[in-house]
Short mmCIF file of C-alpha atoms and ligand atoms in Angstrom, two decimals:
data_model
loop_
_atom_site.label_atom_id
_atom_site.label_comp_id
_atom_site.label_asym_id
_atom_site.label_seq_id
_atom_site.Cartn_x
_atom_site.Cartn_y
_atom_site.Cartn_z
CA MET A 1 -46.70 -0.45 -25.47
CA ALA A 2 -46.58 3.06 -24.01
CA LEU A 3 -49.64 4.33 -22.51
CA THR A 4 -51.22 7.79 -22.90
CA TRP A 5 -52.00 9.13 -19.58
CA LEU A 6 -53.78 12.50 -18.92
CA PRO A 7 -52.73 13.92 -15.70
CA ALA A 8 -54.70 16.74 -13.92
CA TRP A 9 -52.80 20.02 -13.74
CA THR A 10 -52.15 21.54 -10.23
CA THR A 11 -53.98 24.71 -9.46
CA GLN A 12 -50.94 26.65 -9.70
CA GLU A 13 -50.06 25.29 -13.16
CA GLY A 14 -53.53 25.92 -14.63
CA ALA A 15 -53.60 29.32 -13.10
CA ALA A 16 -49.98 30.00 -14.53
CA ARG A 17 -51.35 29.03 -18.01
CA VAL A 18 -54.40 31.07 -18.20
CA ARG A 19 -52.66 34.12 -16.67
CA THR A 20 -50.01 34.02 -19.50
CA LEU A 21 -52.62 33.51 -22.00
CA PHE A 22 -54.80 36.27 -20.87
CA GLU A 23 -51.51 38.60 -20.48
CA ALA A 24 -50.38 37.64 -24.04
CA THR A 25 -53.82 38.19 -25.59
CA PHE A 26 -55.28 41.37 -23.71
CA GLU A 27 -52.17 43.09 -22.57
CA THR A 28 -53.22 43.51 -19.11
CA ALA A 29 -53.77 41.56 -16.06
CA PRO A 30 -56.79 39.58 -15.17
CA ASP A 31 -59.11 40.30 -12.14
CA GLY A 32 -58.50 36.85 -11.13
CA VAL A 33 -58.45 33.29 -12.05
CA TRP A 34 -61.40 30.66 -11.52
CA SER A 35 -61.63 27.09 -12.34
CA ALA A 36 -64.32 24.09 -12.36
CA PRO A 37 -63.90 20.47 -12.83
CA GLY A 38 -65.02 17.81 -15.25
CA ARG A 39 -66.85 14.83 -13.77
CA VAL A 40 -67.54 11.17 -14.16
CA ASN A 41 -70.78 9.72 -13.23
CA LEU A 42 -70.27 6.64 -11.17
CA ILE A 43 -73.95 5.05 -11.71
CA GLY A 44 -77.22 6.68 -12.65
CA GLU A 45 -77.01 7.19 -16.53
CA HIS A 46 -79.76 8.79 -18.68
CA THR A 47 -81.79 9.12 -15.44
CA ASP A 48 -81.25 12.94 -14.91
CA TYR A 49 -83.97 13.99 -17.67
CA ASN A 50 -86.46 11.22 -16.24
CA GLY A 51 -86.33 12.81 -12.79
CA GLY A 52 -84.20 10.05 -11.70
CA LEU A 53 -81.09 9.88 -9.68
CA CYS A 54 -77.25 9.82 -10.48
CA LEU A 55 -74.04 9.62 -8.47
CA PRO A 56 -71.18 11.69 -10.05
CA ILE A 57 -67.89 12.91 -8.64
CA ALA A 58 -65.98 15.80 -9.74
CA LEU A 59 -62.64 15.14 -11.47
CA GLU A 60 -59.23 16.56 -10.41
CA HIS A 61 -59.10 17.70 -14.03
CA ARG A 62 -60.12 21.24 -14.39
CA CYS A 63 -61.04 24.05 -16.84
CA PHE A 64 -59.11 27.39 -15.84
CA VAL A 65 -60.46 30.75 -16.64
CA ALA A 66 -58.56 34.22 -16.38
CA PHE A 67 -61.14 36.75 -16.21
CA ALA A 68 -61.56 40.52 -16.17
CA ALA A 69 -65.03 42.39 -15.95
CA ARG A 70 -65.40 45.16 -18.60
CA SER A 71 -67.59 48.26 -18.29
CA ASP A 72 -69.55 47.71 -21.48
CA ASP A 73 -71.45 44.54 -22.90
CA ARG A 74 -68.74 43.34 -24.85
CA VAL A 75 -67.21 39.69 -24.36
CA ARG A 76 -63.86 38.67 -25.84
CA LEU A 77 -62.61 35.06 -25.29
CA VAL A 78 -59.53 33.18 -26.10
CA SER A 79 -58.93 29.40 -25.61
CA ALA A 80 -55.77 27.41 -25.55
CA GLN A 81 -57.85 24.73 -27.02
CA GLY A 82 -59.17 26.89 -29.73
CA ASP A 83 -57.68 28.20 -33.14
CA GLY A 84 -55.77 31.22 -31.45
CA THR A 85 -58.42 33.75 -32.78
CA LEU A 86 -60.49 35.91 -30.67
CA TRP A 87 -64.09 35.00 -30.16
CA GLU A 88 -66.18 37.87 -29.65
CA ALA A 89 -69.81 39.03 -29.12
CA ASP A 90 -72.09 41.65 -27.61
CA LEU A 91 -73.99 40.38 -24.66
CA ALA A 92 -77.02 42.19 -25.83
CA GLN A 93 -77.12 40.40 -28.88
CA VAL A 94 -77.12 36.88 -27.30
CA ALA A 95 -80.17 34.93 -27.86
CA PRO A 96 -81.28 31.43 -28.70
CA GLY A 97 -80.10 30.57 -32.26
CA ALA A 98 -78.08 33.78 -32.62
CA VAL A 99 -74.44 32.61 -31.48
CA ASP A 100 -72.12 30.02 -32.85
CA GLY A 101 -68.98 28.43 -31.82
CA TRP A 102 -67.54 27.65 -28.54
CA GLY A 103 -67.93 30.96 -27.02
CA ALA A 104 -71.86 30.40 -26.87
CA TYR A 105 -71.13 28.07 -23.86
CA VAL A 106 -69.66 31.07 -22.11
CA VAL A 107 -72.00 34.06 -23.09
CA GLY A 108 -75.01 31.53 -22.77
CA VAL A 109 -74.06 31.56 -18.90
CA ALA A 110 -74.11 35.56 -18.87
CA TRP A 111 -77.24 35.66 -20.86
CA ALA A 112 -79.01 33.18 -18.46
CA LEU A 113 -78.16 35.01 -15.60
CA ARG A 114 -79.51 38.21 -17.08
CA GLU A 115 -82.58 36.17 -17.80
CA ALA A 116 -82.84 35.50 -14.12
CA GLY A 117 -82.60 39.21 -13.53
CA LEU A 118 -79.16 39.51 -12.20
CA ALA A 119 -76.69 42.27 -13.11
CA VAL A 120 -74.11 40.80 -15.53
CA GLY A 121 -71.97 42.72 -17.57
CA GLY A 122 -69.38 42.08 -20.39
CA PHE A 123 -65.87 40.57 -19.92
CA ASP A 124 -62.73 39.47 -21.22
CA GLY A 125 -61.72 35.79 -20.52
CA ALA A 126 -58.81 33.31 -21.38
CA VAL A 127 -59.37 29.51 -21.02
CA ASP A 128 -56.98 26.58 -20.74
CA SER A 129 -58.25 22.99 -19.70
CA CYS A 130 -56.91 19.62 -18.79
CA VAL A 131 -60.25 18.11 -18.99
CA PRO A 132 -60.25 16.32 -22.42
CA PHE A 133 -62.56 17.83 -25.08
CA GLY A 134 -65.81 15.78 -26.02
CA ALA A 135 -64.65 12.87 -24.04
CA GLY A 136 -67.95 12.48 -22.14
CA LEU A 137 -66.08 14.02 -19.01
CA SER A 138 -67.96 17.23 -19.10
CA SER A 139 -65.53 19.87 -20.49
CA SER A 140 -68.46 21.67 -21.68
CA ALA A 141 -70.09 21.96 -18.16
CA SER A 142 -66.63 22.73 -16.68
CA LEU A 143 -66.16 25.65 -19.05
CA GLU A 144 -69.70 26.96 -18.21
CA ALA A 145 -69.21 26.65 -14.41
CA ALA A 146 -65.84 28.29 -14.33
CA PHE A 147 -67.32 31.23 -15.88
CA ALA A 148 -70.49 31.17 -13.77
CA VAL A 149 -68.24 31.50 -10.66
CA ALA A 150 -66.14 34.37 -12.13
CA LEU A 151 -69.39 36.08 -13.16
CA ASP A 152 -70.78 35.38 -9.66
CA HIS A 153 -67.70 37.30 -8.38
CA ALA A 154 -67.60 39.95 -10.71
CA GLY A 155 -71.44 40.84 -10.29
CA ASP A 156 -71.05 40.35 -6.62
CA LEU A 157 -74.19 37.89 -6.83
CA GLY A 158 -73.16 35.83 -3.77
CA LEU A 159 -74.55 32.69 -5.25
CA ALA A 160 -71.24 30.58 -5.11
CA ALA A 161 -71.35 31.07 -1.33
CA SER A 162 -74.14 28.54 -0.79
CA ASP A 163 -75.43 25.19 -2.35
CA GLU A 164 -78.89 26.94 -3.12
CA GLY A 165 -77.01 29.62 -4.98
CA ARG A 166 -74.87 27.11 -6.75
CA ALA A 167 -77.85 25.30 -7.72
CA ALA A 168 -79.08 28.54 -9.39
CA LEU A 169 -75.75 29.01 -11.01
CA ALA A 170 -76.10 25.38 -12.45
CA ALA A 171 -79.51 25.97 -13.74
CA ALA A 172 -77.90 29.09 -15.69
CA CYS A 173 -75.35 26.75 -17.15
CA VAL A 174 -77.96 24.08 -18.17
CA ARG A 175 -79.87 27.03 -20.01
CA ALA A 176 -76.76 28.14 -21.56
CA GLU A 177 -75.98 24.76 -22.97
CA ASN A 178 -79.52 23.91 -24.00
CA GLU A 179 -80.61 27.40 -25.40
CA ILE A 180 -77.63 29.23 -26.63
CA ALA A 181 -75.05 26.33 -27.22
CA GLY A 182 -77.98 24.19 -28.76
CA ALA A 183 -76.84 21.01 -26.93
CA ALA A 184 -79.01 18.84 -25.07
CA THR A 185 -78.18 18.12 -21.38
CA GLY A 186 -79.95 17.07 -18.50
CA GLY A 187 -78.36 18.83 -15.54
CA MET A 188 -76.11 16.28 -13.81
CA ASP A 189 -72.84 17.67 -15.38
CA GLN A 190 -73.53 21.24 -14.35
CA ALA A 191 -74.59 20.06 -10.85
CA ALA A 192 -71.31 17.97 -10.48
CA SER A 193 -69.15 20.80 -11.35
CA LEU A 194 -70.77 23.36 -9.14
CA ARG A 195 -72.16 21.43 -6.16
CA ALA A 196 -69.66 18.64 -5.56
CA ARG A 197 -67.56 18.37 -2.45
CA ASP A 198 -63.99 17.57 -2.27
CA GLY A 199 -63.78 13.81 -1.09
CA TYR A 200 -67.40 13.09 -1.70
CA ALA A 201 -69.61 11.79 -4.32
CA LEU A 202 -72.59 13.82 -5.23
CA ALA A 203 -75.96 12.04 -4.85
CA LEU A 204 -78.10 14.24 -7.14
CA ASP A 205 -81.93 13.55 -7.04
CA CYS A 206 -82.99 15.27 -10.32
CA LEU A 207 -86.68 15.31 -9.34
CA ASP A 208 -86.18 18.23 -6.74
CA ASP A 209 -82.74 19.09 -7.53
CA SER A 210 -81.65 18.23 -4.09
CA VAL A 211 -78.10 16.76 -3.04
CA HIS A 212 -76.59 14.46 -0.63
CA HIS A 213 -72.77 14.36 -0.12
CA GLU A 214 -71.29 10.91 0.54
CA PRO A 215 -67.73 10.19 1.17
CA PHE A 216 -66.03 8.36 -1.67
CA ASP A 217 -62.96 6.78 -0.77
CA PRO A 218 -63.16 3.12 -1.97
CA ALA A 219 -60.66 1.47 0.37
CA GLY A 220 -58.58 -0.97 -1.52
CA TYR A 221 -59.75 0.18 -4.88
CA GLU A 222 -59.02 2.94 -7.22
CA LEU A 223 -60.78 4.55 -10.14
CA LEU A 224 -59.53 4.13 -13.69
CA VAL A 225 -60.94 6.41 -16.41
CA VAL A 226 -60.78 5.32 -20.01
CA ASP A 227 -61.22 8.05 -22.89
CA THR A 228 -62.01 5.67 -25.63
CA ARG A 229 -61.40 8.48 -28.24
CA ALA A 230 -64.40 6.90 -30.16
CA PRO A 231 -65.81 9.27 -32.74
CA HIS A 232 -69.37 10.29 -31.69
CA SER A 233 -70.89 11.86 -34.65
CA LEU A 234 -74.59 10.48 -33.89
CA ASN A 235 -74.72 11.76 -30.37
CA ASP A 236 -77.13 14.66 -30.65
CA GLY A 237 -79.93 12.93 -32.54
CA GLN A 238 -79.58 9.74 -30.67
CA TYR A 239 -79.66 11.54 -27.25
CA ALA A 240 -82.71 13.60 -28.36
CA SER A 241 -84.41 10.44 -29.42
CA ARG A 242 -83.90 8.62 -26.25
CA ARG A 243 -85.45 11.77 -24.35
CA ALA A 244 -88.31 11.70 -26.75
CA THR A 245 -89.05 7.95 -25.99
CA CYS A 246 -88.97 8.50 -22.18
CA ASP A 247 -91.06 11.40 -22.48
CA ALA A 248 -93.64 9.80 -24.58
CA ALA A 249 -93.60 6.63 -22.45
CA ALA A 250 -94.10 8.72 -19.30
CA ALA A 251 -97.18 10.25 -21.00
CA ALA A 252 -98.58 6.79 -21.95
CA LEU A 253 -98.23 5.66 -18.31
CA GLY A 254 -99.93 8.89 -17.23
CA VAL A 255 -97.04 10.26 -15.14
CA PRO A 256 -94.77 13.41 -15.21
CA THR A 257 -91.63 11.33 -15.19
CA LEU A 258 -90.62 7.82 -15.20
CA ARG A 259 -89.26 8.32 -11.71
CA HIS A 260 -92.79 8.99 -10.59
CA TRP A 261 -93.78 5.83 -12.02
CA LEU A 262 -91.12 3.94 -10.17
CA ASP A 263 -91.91 5.72 -6.74
CA ALA A 264 -95.61 4.65 -7.17
CA ALA A 265 -94.78 1.04 -7.39
CA PRO A 266 -94.33 -1.20 -4.34
CA ASP A 267 -90.71 -1.91 -5.63
CA ALA A 268 -88.72 -1.71 -8.99
CA SER A 269 -89.61 -5.17 -10.36
CA ALA A 270 -93.18 -4.29 -9.86
CA ALA A 271 -92.84 -0.96 -11.57
CA VAL A 272 -90.91 -2.61 -14.55
CA ALA A 273 -93.59 -5.30 -14.96
CA ASP A 274 -96.55 -3.02 -14.83
CA ALA A 275 -94.91 -0.56 -17.43
CA LEU A 276 -93.92 -3.35 -19.81
CA ALA A 277 -97.67 -4.64 -19.61
CA ARG A 278 -98.84 -1.21 -20.62
CA LEU A 279 -96.45 -0.19 -23.32
CA THR A 280 -96.71 -1.99 -26.58
CA ASP A 281 -93.70 -0.72 -28.52
CA ASP A 282 -90.69 -3.00 -28.06
CA VAL A 283 -88.21 -0.23 -28.23
CA ALA A 284 -90.10 1.94 -25.54
CA ARG A 285 -90.21 -1.12 -23.58
CA ARG A 286 -86.50 -1.61 -23.40
CA ARG A 287 -85.73 2.08 -23.03
CA VAL A 288 -88.22 2.24 -20.00
CA ARG A 289 -86.89 -0.83 -18.39
CA HIS A 290 -83.36 0.70 -18.50
CA VAL A 291 -84.38 3.94 -16.93
CA LEU A 292 -86.50 2.14 -13.97
CA THR A 293 -83.86 -0.53 -13.21
CA GLU A 294 -81.20 2.40 -13.57
CA ILE A 295 -82.70 4.48 -10.95
CA ALA A 296 -83.34 1.58 -8.68
CA ARG A 297 -79.60 0.54 -9.27
CA THR A 298 -78.55 4.00 -8.27
CA GLN A 299 -80.40 3.79 -4.97
CA GLU A 300 -78.89 0.31 -4.13
CA ALA A 301 -75.37 1.66 -5.30
CA PHE A 302 -75.83 4.67 -2.99
CA ALA A 303 -76.54 2.25 -0.03
CA ALA A 304 -73.34 0.16 -0.90
CA MET A 305 -71.29 3.27 -1.01
CA GLN A 306 -72.60 4.09 2.54
CA ALA A 307 -71.93 0.53 3.70
CA GLY A 308 -68.38 0.59 2.05
CA ASP A 309 -69.56 -2.58 0.12
CA TRP A 310 -67.49 -2.24 -3.17
CA THR A 311 -68.06 -5.63 -4.39
CA THR A 312 -71.85 -4.84 -4.49
CA PHE A 313 -71.18 -1.44 -5.71
CA GLY A 314 -69.20 -2.97 -8.66
CA ALA A 315 -71.65 -5.58 -9.45
CA LEU A 316 -74.25 -2.70 -9.79
CA MET A 317 -71.76 -0.68 -12.15
CA ASN A 318 -71.60 -3.83 -14.37
CA ALA A 319 -75.34 -4.31 -14.44
CA SER A 320 -75.75 -0.78 -15.39
CA HIS A 321 -73.33 -0.95 -18.41
CA ASP A 322 -75.28 -4.16 -19.49
CA SER A 323 -78.40 -2.27 -19.37
CA LEU A 324 -77.09 0.59 -21.42
CA ARG A 325 -75.78 -1.75 -23.72
CA ASP A 326 -78.62 -4.07 -24.29
CA ASP A 327 -81.79 -1.99 -23.34
CA TYR A 328 -80.73 1.50 -23.96
CA GLU A 329 -78.56 0.78 -26.80
CA VAL A 330 -76.01 3.57 -26.34
CA THR A 331 -72.76 2.07 -26.03
CA VAL A 332 -70.43 1.54 -29.14
CA VAL A 333 -67.72 -1.17 -29.47
CA GLU A 334 -64.95 0.85 -27.89
CA LEU A 335 -66.93 1.39 -24.71
CA ASP A 336 -67.91 -2.45 -24.57
CA VAL A 337 -64.25 -3.52 -25.41
CA ALA A 338 -62.93 -1.13 -22.61
CA VAL A 339 -65.41 -2.67 -19.99
CA ASP A 340 -65.02 -6.27 -20.94
CA THR A 341 -61.12 -5.92 -20.75
CA ALA A 342 -61.16 -3.98 -17.56
CA ARG A 343 -63.50 -6.72 -15.90
CA ALA A 344 -61.34 -9.72 -17.54
CA SER A 345 -58.36 -7.81 -15.67
CA GLY A 346 -59.62 -7.49 -12.31
CA ALA A 347 -61.99 -4.77 -12.20
CA VAL A 348 -64.77 -5.31 -9.44
CA GLY A 349 -67.00 -3.07 -11.73
CA ALA A 350 -66.72 -1.49 -15.08
CA ARG A 351 -69.18 0.57 -17.27
CA MET A 352 -69.65 3.47 -19.79
CA THR A 353 -69.99 6.90 -18.09
CA GLY A 354 -71.80 9.90 -19.72
CA GLY A 355 -74.23 9.77 -22.44
CA GLY A 356 -72.68 7.32 -24.50
CA PHE A 357 -71.88 6.87 -28.35
CA GLY A 358 -68.11 7.02 -27.68
CA GLY A 359 -66.72 9.16 -24.67
CA SER A 360 -65.50 7.31 -21.64
CA ALA A 361 -65.60 4.11 -19.62
CA ILE A 362 -64.92 3.73 -15.94
CA ALA A 363 -63.49 0.89 -14.07
CA LEU A 364 -63.07 0.29 -10.04
CA VAL A 365 -59.94 -1.69 -9.90
CA PRO A 366 -57.93 -2.96 -7.03
CA ALA A 367 -55.50 -0.29 -5.71
CA GLY A 368 -52.23 -0.21 -7.65
CA THR A 369 -53.65 -2.11 -10.77
CA SER A 370 -54.65 0.86 -12.94
CA ASP A 371 -51.46 0.43 -14.90
CA ALA A 372 -51.94 -3.08 -15.74
CA VAL A 373 -55.65 -2.71 -16.58
CA ALA A 374 -54.92 0.25 -18.69
CA SER A 375 -52.21 -1.75 -20.68
CA ALA A 376 -54.71 -4.72 -21.16
CA ILE A 377 -57.18 -2.20 -22.67
CA ALA A 378 -54.85 -0.46 -24.97
CA ALA A 379 -53.75 -3.85 -26.15
CA ALA A 380 -57.32 -4.93 -26.72
CA PHE A 381 -57.88 -1.70 -28.74
CA ALA A 382 -54.81 -2.24 -30.82
CA ASP A 383 -55.76 -5.86 -31.57
CA ARG A 384 -58.99 -4.76 -32.94
CA GLY A 385 -57.73 -1.79 -34.89
CA LEU A 386 -59.53 0.90 -32.73
CA ALA A 387 -57.94 4.28 -32.19
CA GLU A 388 -55.44 4.36 -28.96
CA PRO A 389 -57.44 5.18 -25.87
CA ALA A 390 -56.03 7.62 -23.23
CA PHE A 391 -56.34 6.87 -19.56
CA LEU A 392 -56.83 9.03 -16.33
CA THR A 393 -57.35 8.34 -12.73
CA SER A 394 -58.73 10.84 -10.21
CA ARG A 395 -60.20 10.91 -6.68
CA ALA A 396 -63.44 12.85 -5.77
CA ALA A 397 -62.36 16.50 -6.11
CA GLY A 398 -63.79 19.93 -5.27
CA PRO A 399 -66.25 22.08 -7.23
CA ALA A 400 -66.06 25.22 -9.13
CA ALA A 401 -64.12 27.95 -7.15
P1 ADP B 501 -67.90 17.01 -23.05
O1 ADP B 501 -68.49 17.91 -22.48
O2 ADP B 501 -68.22 15.67 -22.88
O3 ADP B 501 -66.31 17.20 -23.12
P2 ADP B 501 -69.36 18.31 -25.24
O4 ADP B 501 -69.39 18.13 -26.65
O5 ADP B 501 -70.38 18.47 -24.41
O6 ADP B 501 -68.21 17.27 -24.79
O7 ADP B 501 -68.42 19.74 -25.00
C1 ADP B 501 -67.35 19.92 -25.90
C2 ADP B 501 -67.34 21.26 -26.47
O8 ADP B 501 -67.39 22.29 -25.32
C3 ADP B 501 -66.33 21.71 -27.21
O9 ADP B 501 -66.67 21.37 -28.54
C4 ADP B 501 -66.27 23.20 -27.30
O10 ADP B 501 -67.23 23.85 -28.04
C5 ADP B 501 -66.54 23.48 -25.68
N1 ADP B 501 -65.39 23.43 -24.81
C6 ADP B 501 -65.05 22.59 -23.77
N2 ADP B 501 -63.76 22.92 -23.18
C7 ADP B 501 -63.38 23.99 -23.90
C8 ADP B 501 -62.12 24.78 -24.07
N3 ADP B 501 -61.15 24.67 -23.01
N4 ADP B 501 -62.03 25.64 -24.91
C9 ADP B 501 -62.92 25.94 -25.68
N5 ADP B 501 -64.16 25.20 -26.01
C10 ADP B 501 -64.20 24.37 -25.05
MG1 MG B 502 -70.57 18.03 -22.43
#
């Protein structure tokens, strides 16, 4: 069976594509080209909005943007992934609830930077991306982050030059996605796209937004990403309901976030036991157990990464998936089949990545076996009558630039 692989474009290829699209659309040359990566989270899922920890890497797959500043407030956008028409808006009119369509992710960034008191004007932009769309690999954050660094350059804001500045750009992207695009997001995706470092995993502490860069070069293994292509129509309501349950549980426990509860306990098992003794609702108990154990697993995985202990790292990936399946209930059959098949085909660890309800899974597989593992997964999908999955591999790549 022929497999569908989704290769990353080279920088030259991506830049050439968006320049051509920009020139064909706007009949002039852009000021320049910027790009930003998608991401996979290695472990630490549904922890960001609980003040927890996560451990993403930036993908080699990037969203490219050809950009030209304008002297007025007009924004005109075109995307190779769109329907060929121009998306237009006036920056002065951008407000929560006022804009529709994919351009909301873009003008939302400009709006949020203005809200932060920064001088940002109108612009023309052309977009082309090899980050698969809606696959849980953060095409949305890569789109925001590419425009964030373009706007940083155009306005001479100087934010992209430091990690602190990049954290401010990431915060603007989060506001864009939450308030203007109207999509719930916890902050991991934007941090990964803007604050990752080439060759490193990004250990993000969502309590204080601090980051640590740890080399990610799993000797003897490679990372296989499975875009399950599962439809995820329930995503928005389910994500909001998970968040609401966690917020309510933290309030019932008398802490600002579940992370505070974990940190106040002698260890993770004591934190879980104490929380379960106080919470009465069975669903809330299971959701909380996932969050507390997942934050602890992410701490352990970070230590395993530092020690180069990929067997332990893989076991923690497996435990993460099982917790997301059984306690957090955000997996779907496609994610479970991909993970089960990867494990049976030699993966040292496999799990869903991203919010769940479709999207992608990752597997840490022995070097050179991605093709065989992918074949087994594609065959398992075909056996069950599931849509054909797509595959990609990536090393830990660099941030928006
Ligand atoms: P994910 O971030 O997992 O890929 P999301 O649902 O968060 O999925 O974001 C996908 C949305 O982001 C698309 O529906 C579209 O509105 C926007 N988007 C992402 N990339 C592009 C692009 N290259 N061109 C136009 N819109 C894009
Ligand atoms: Mg997204």
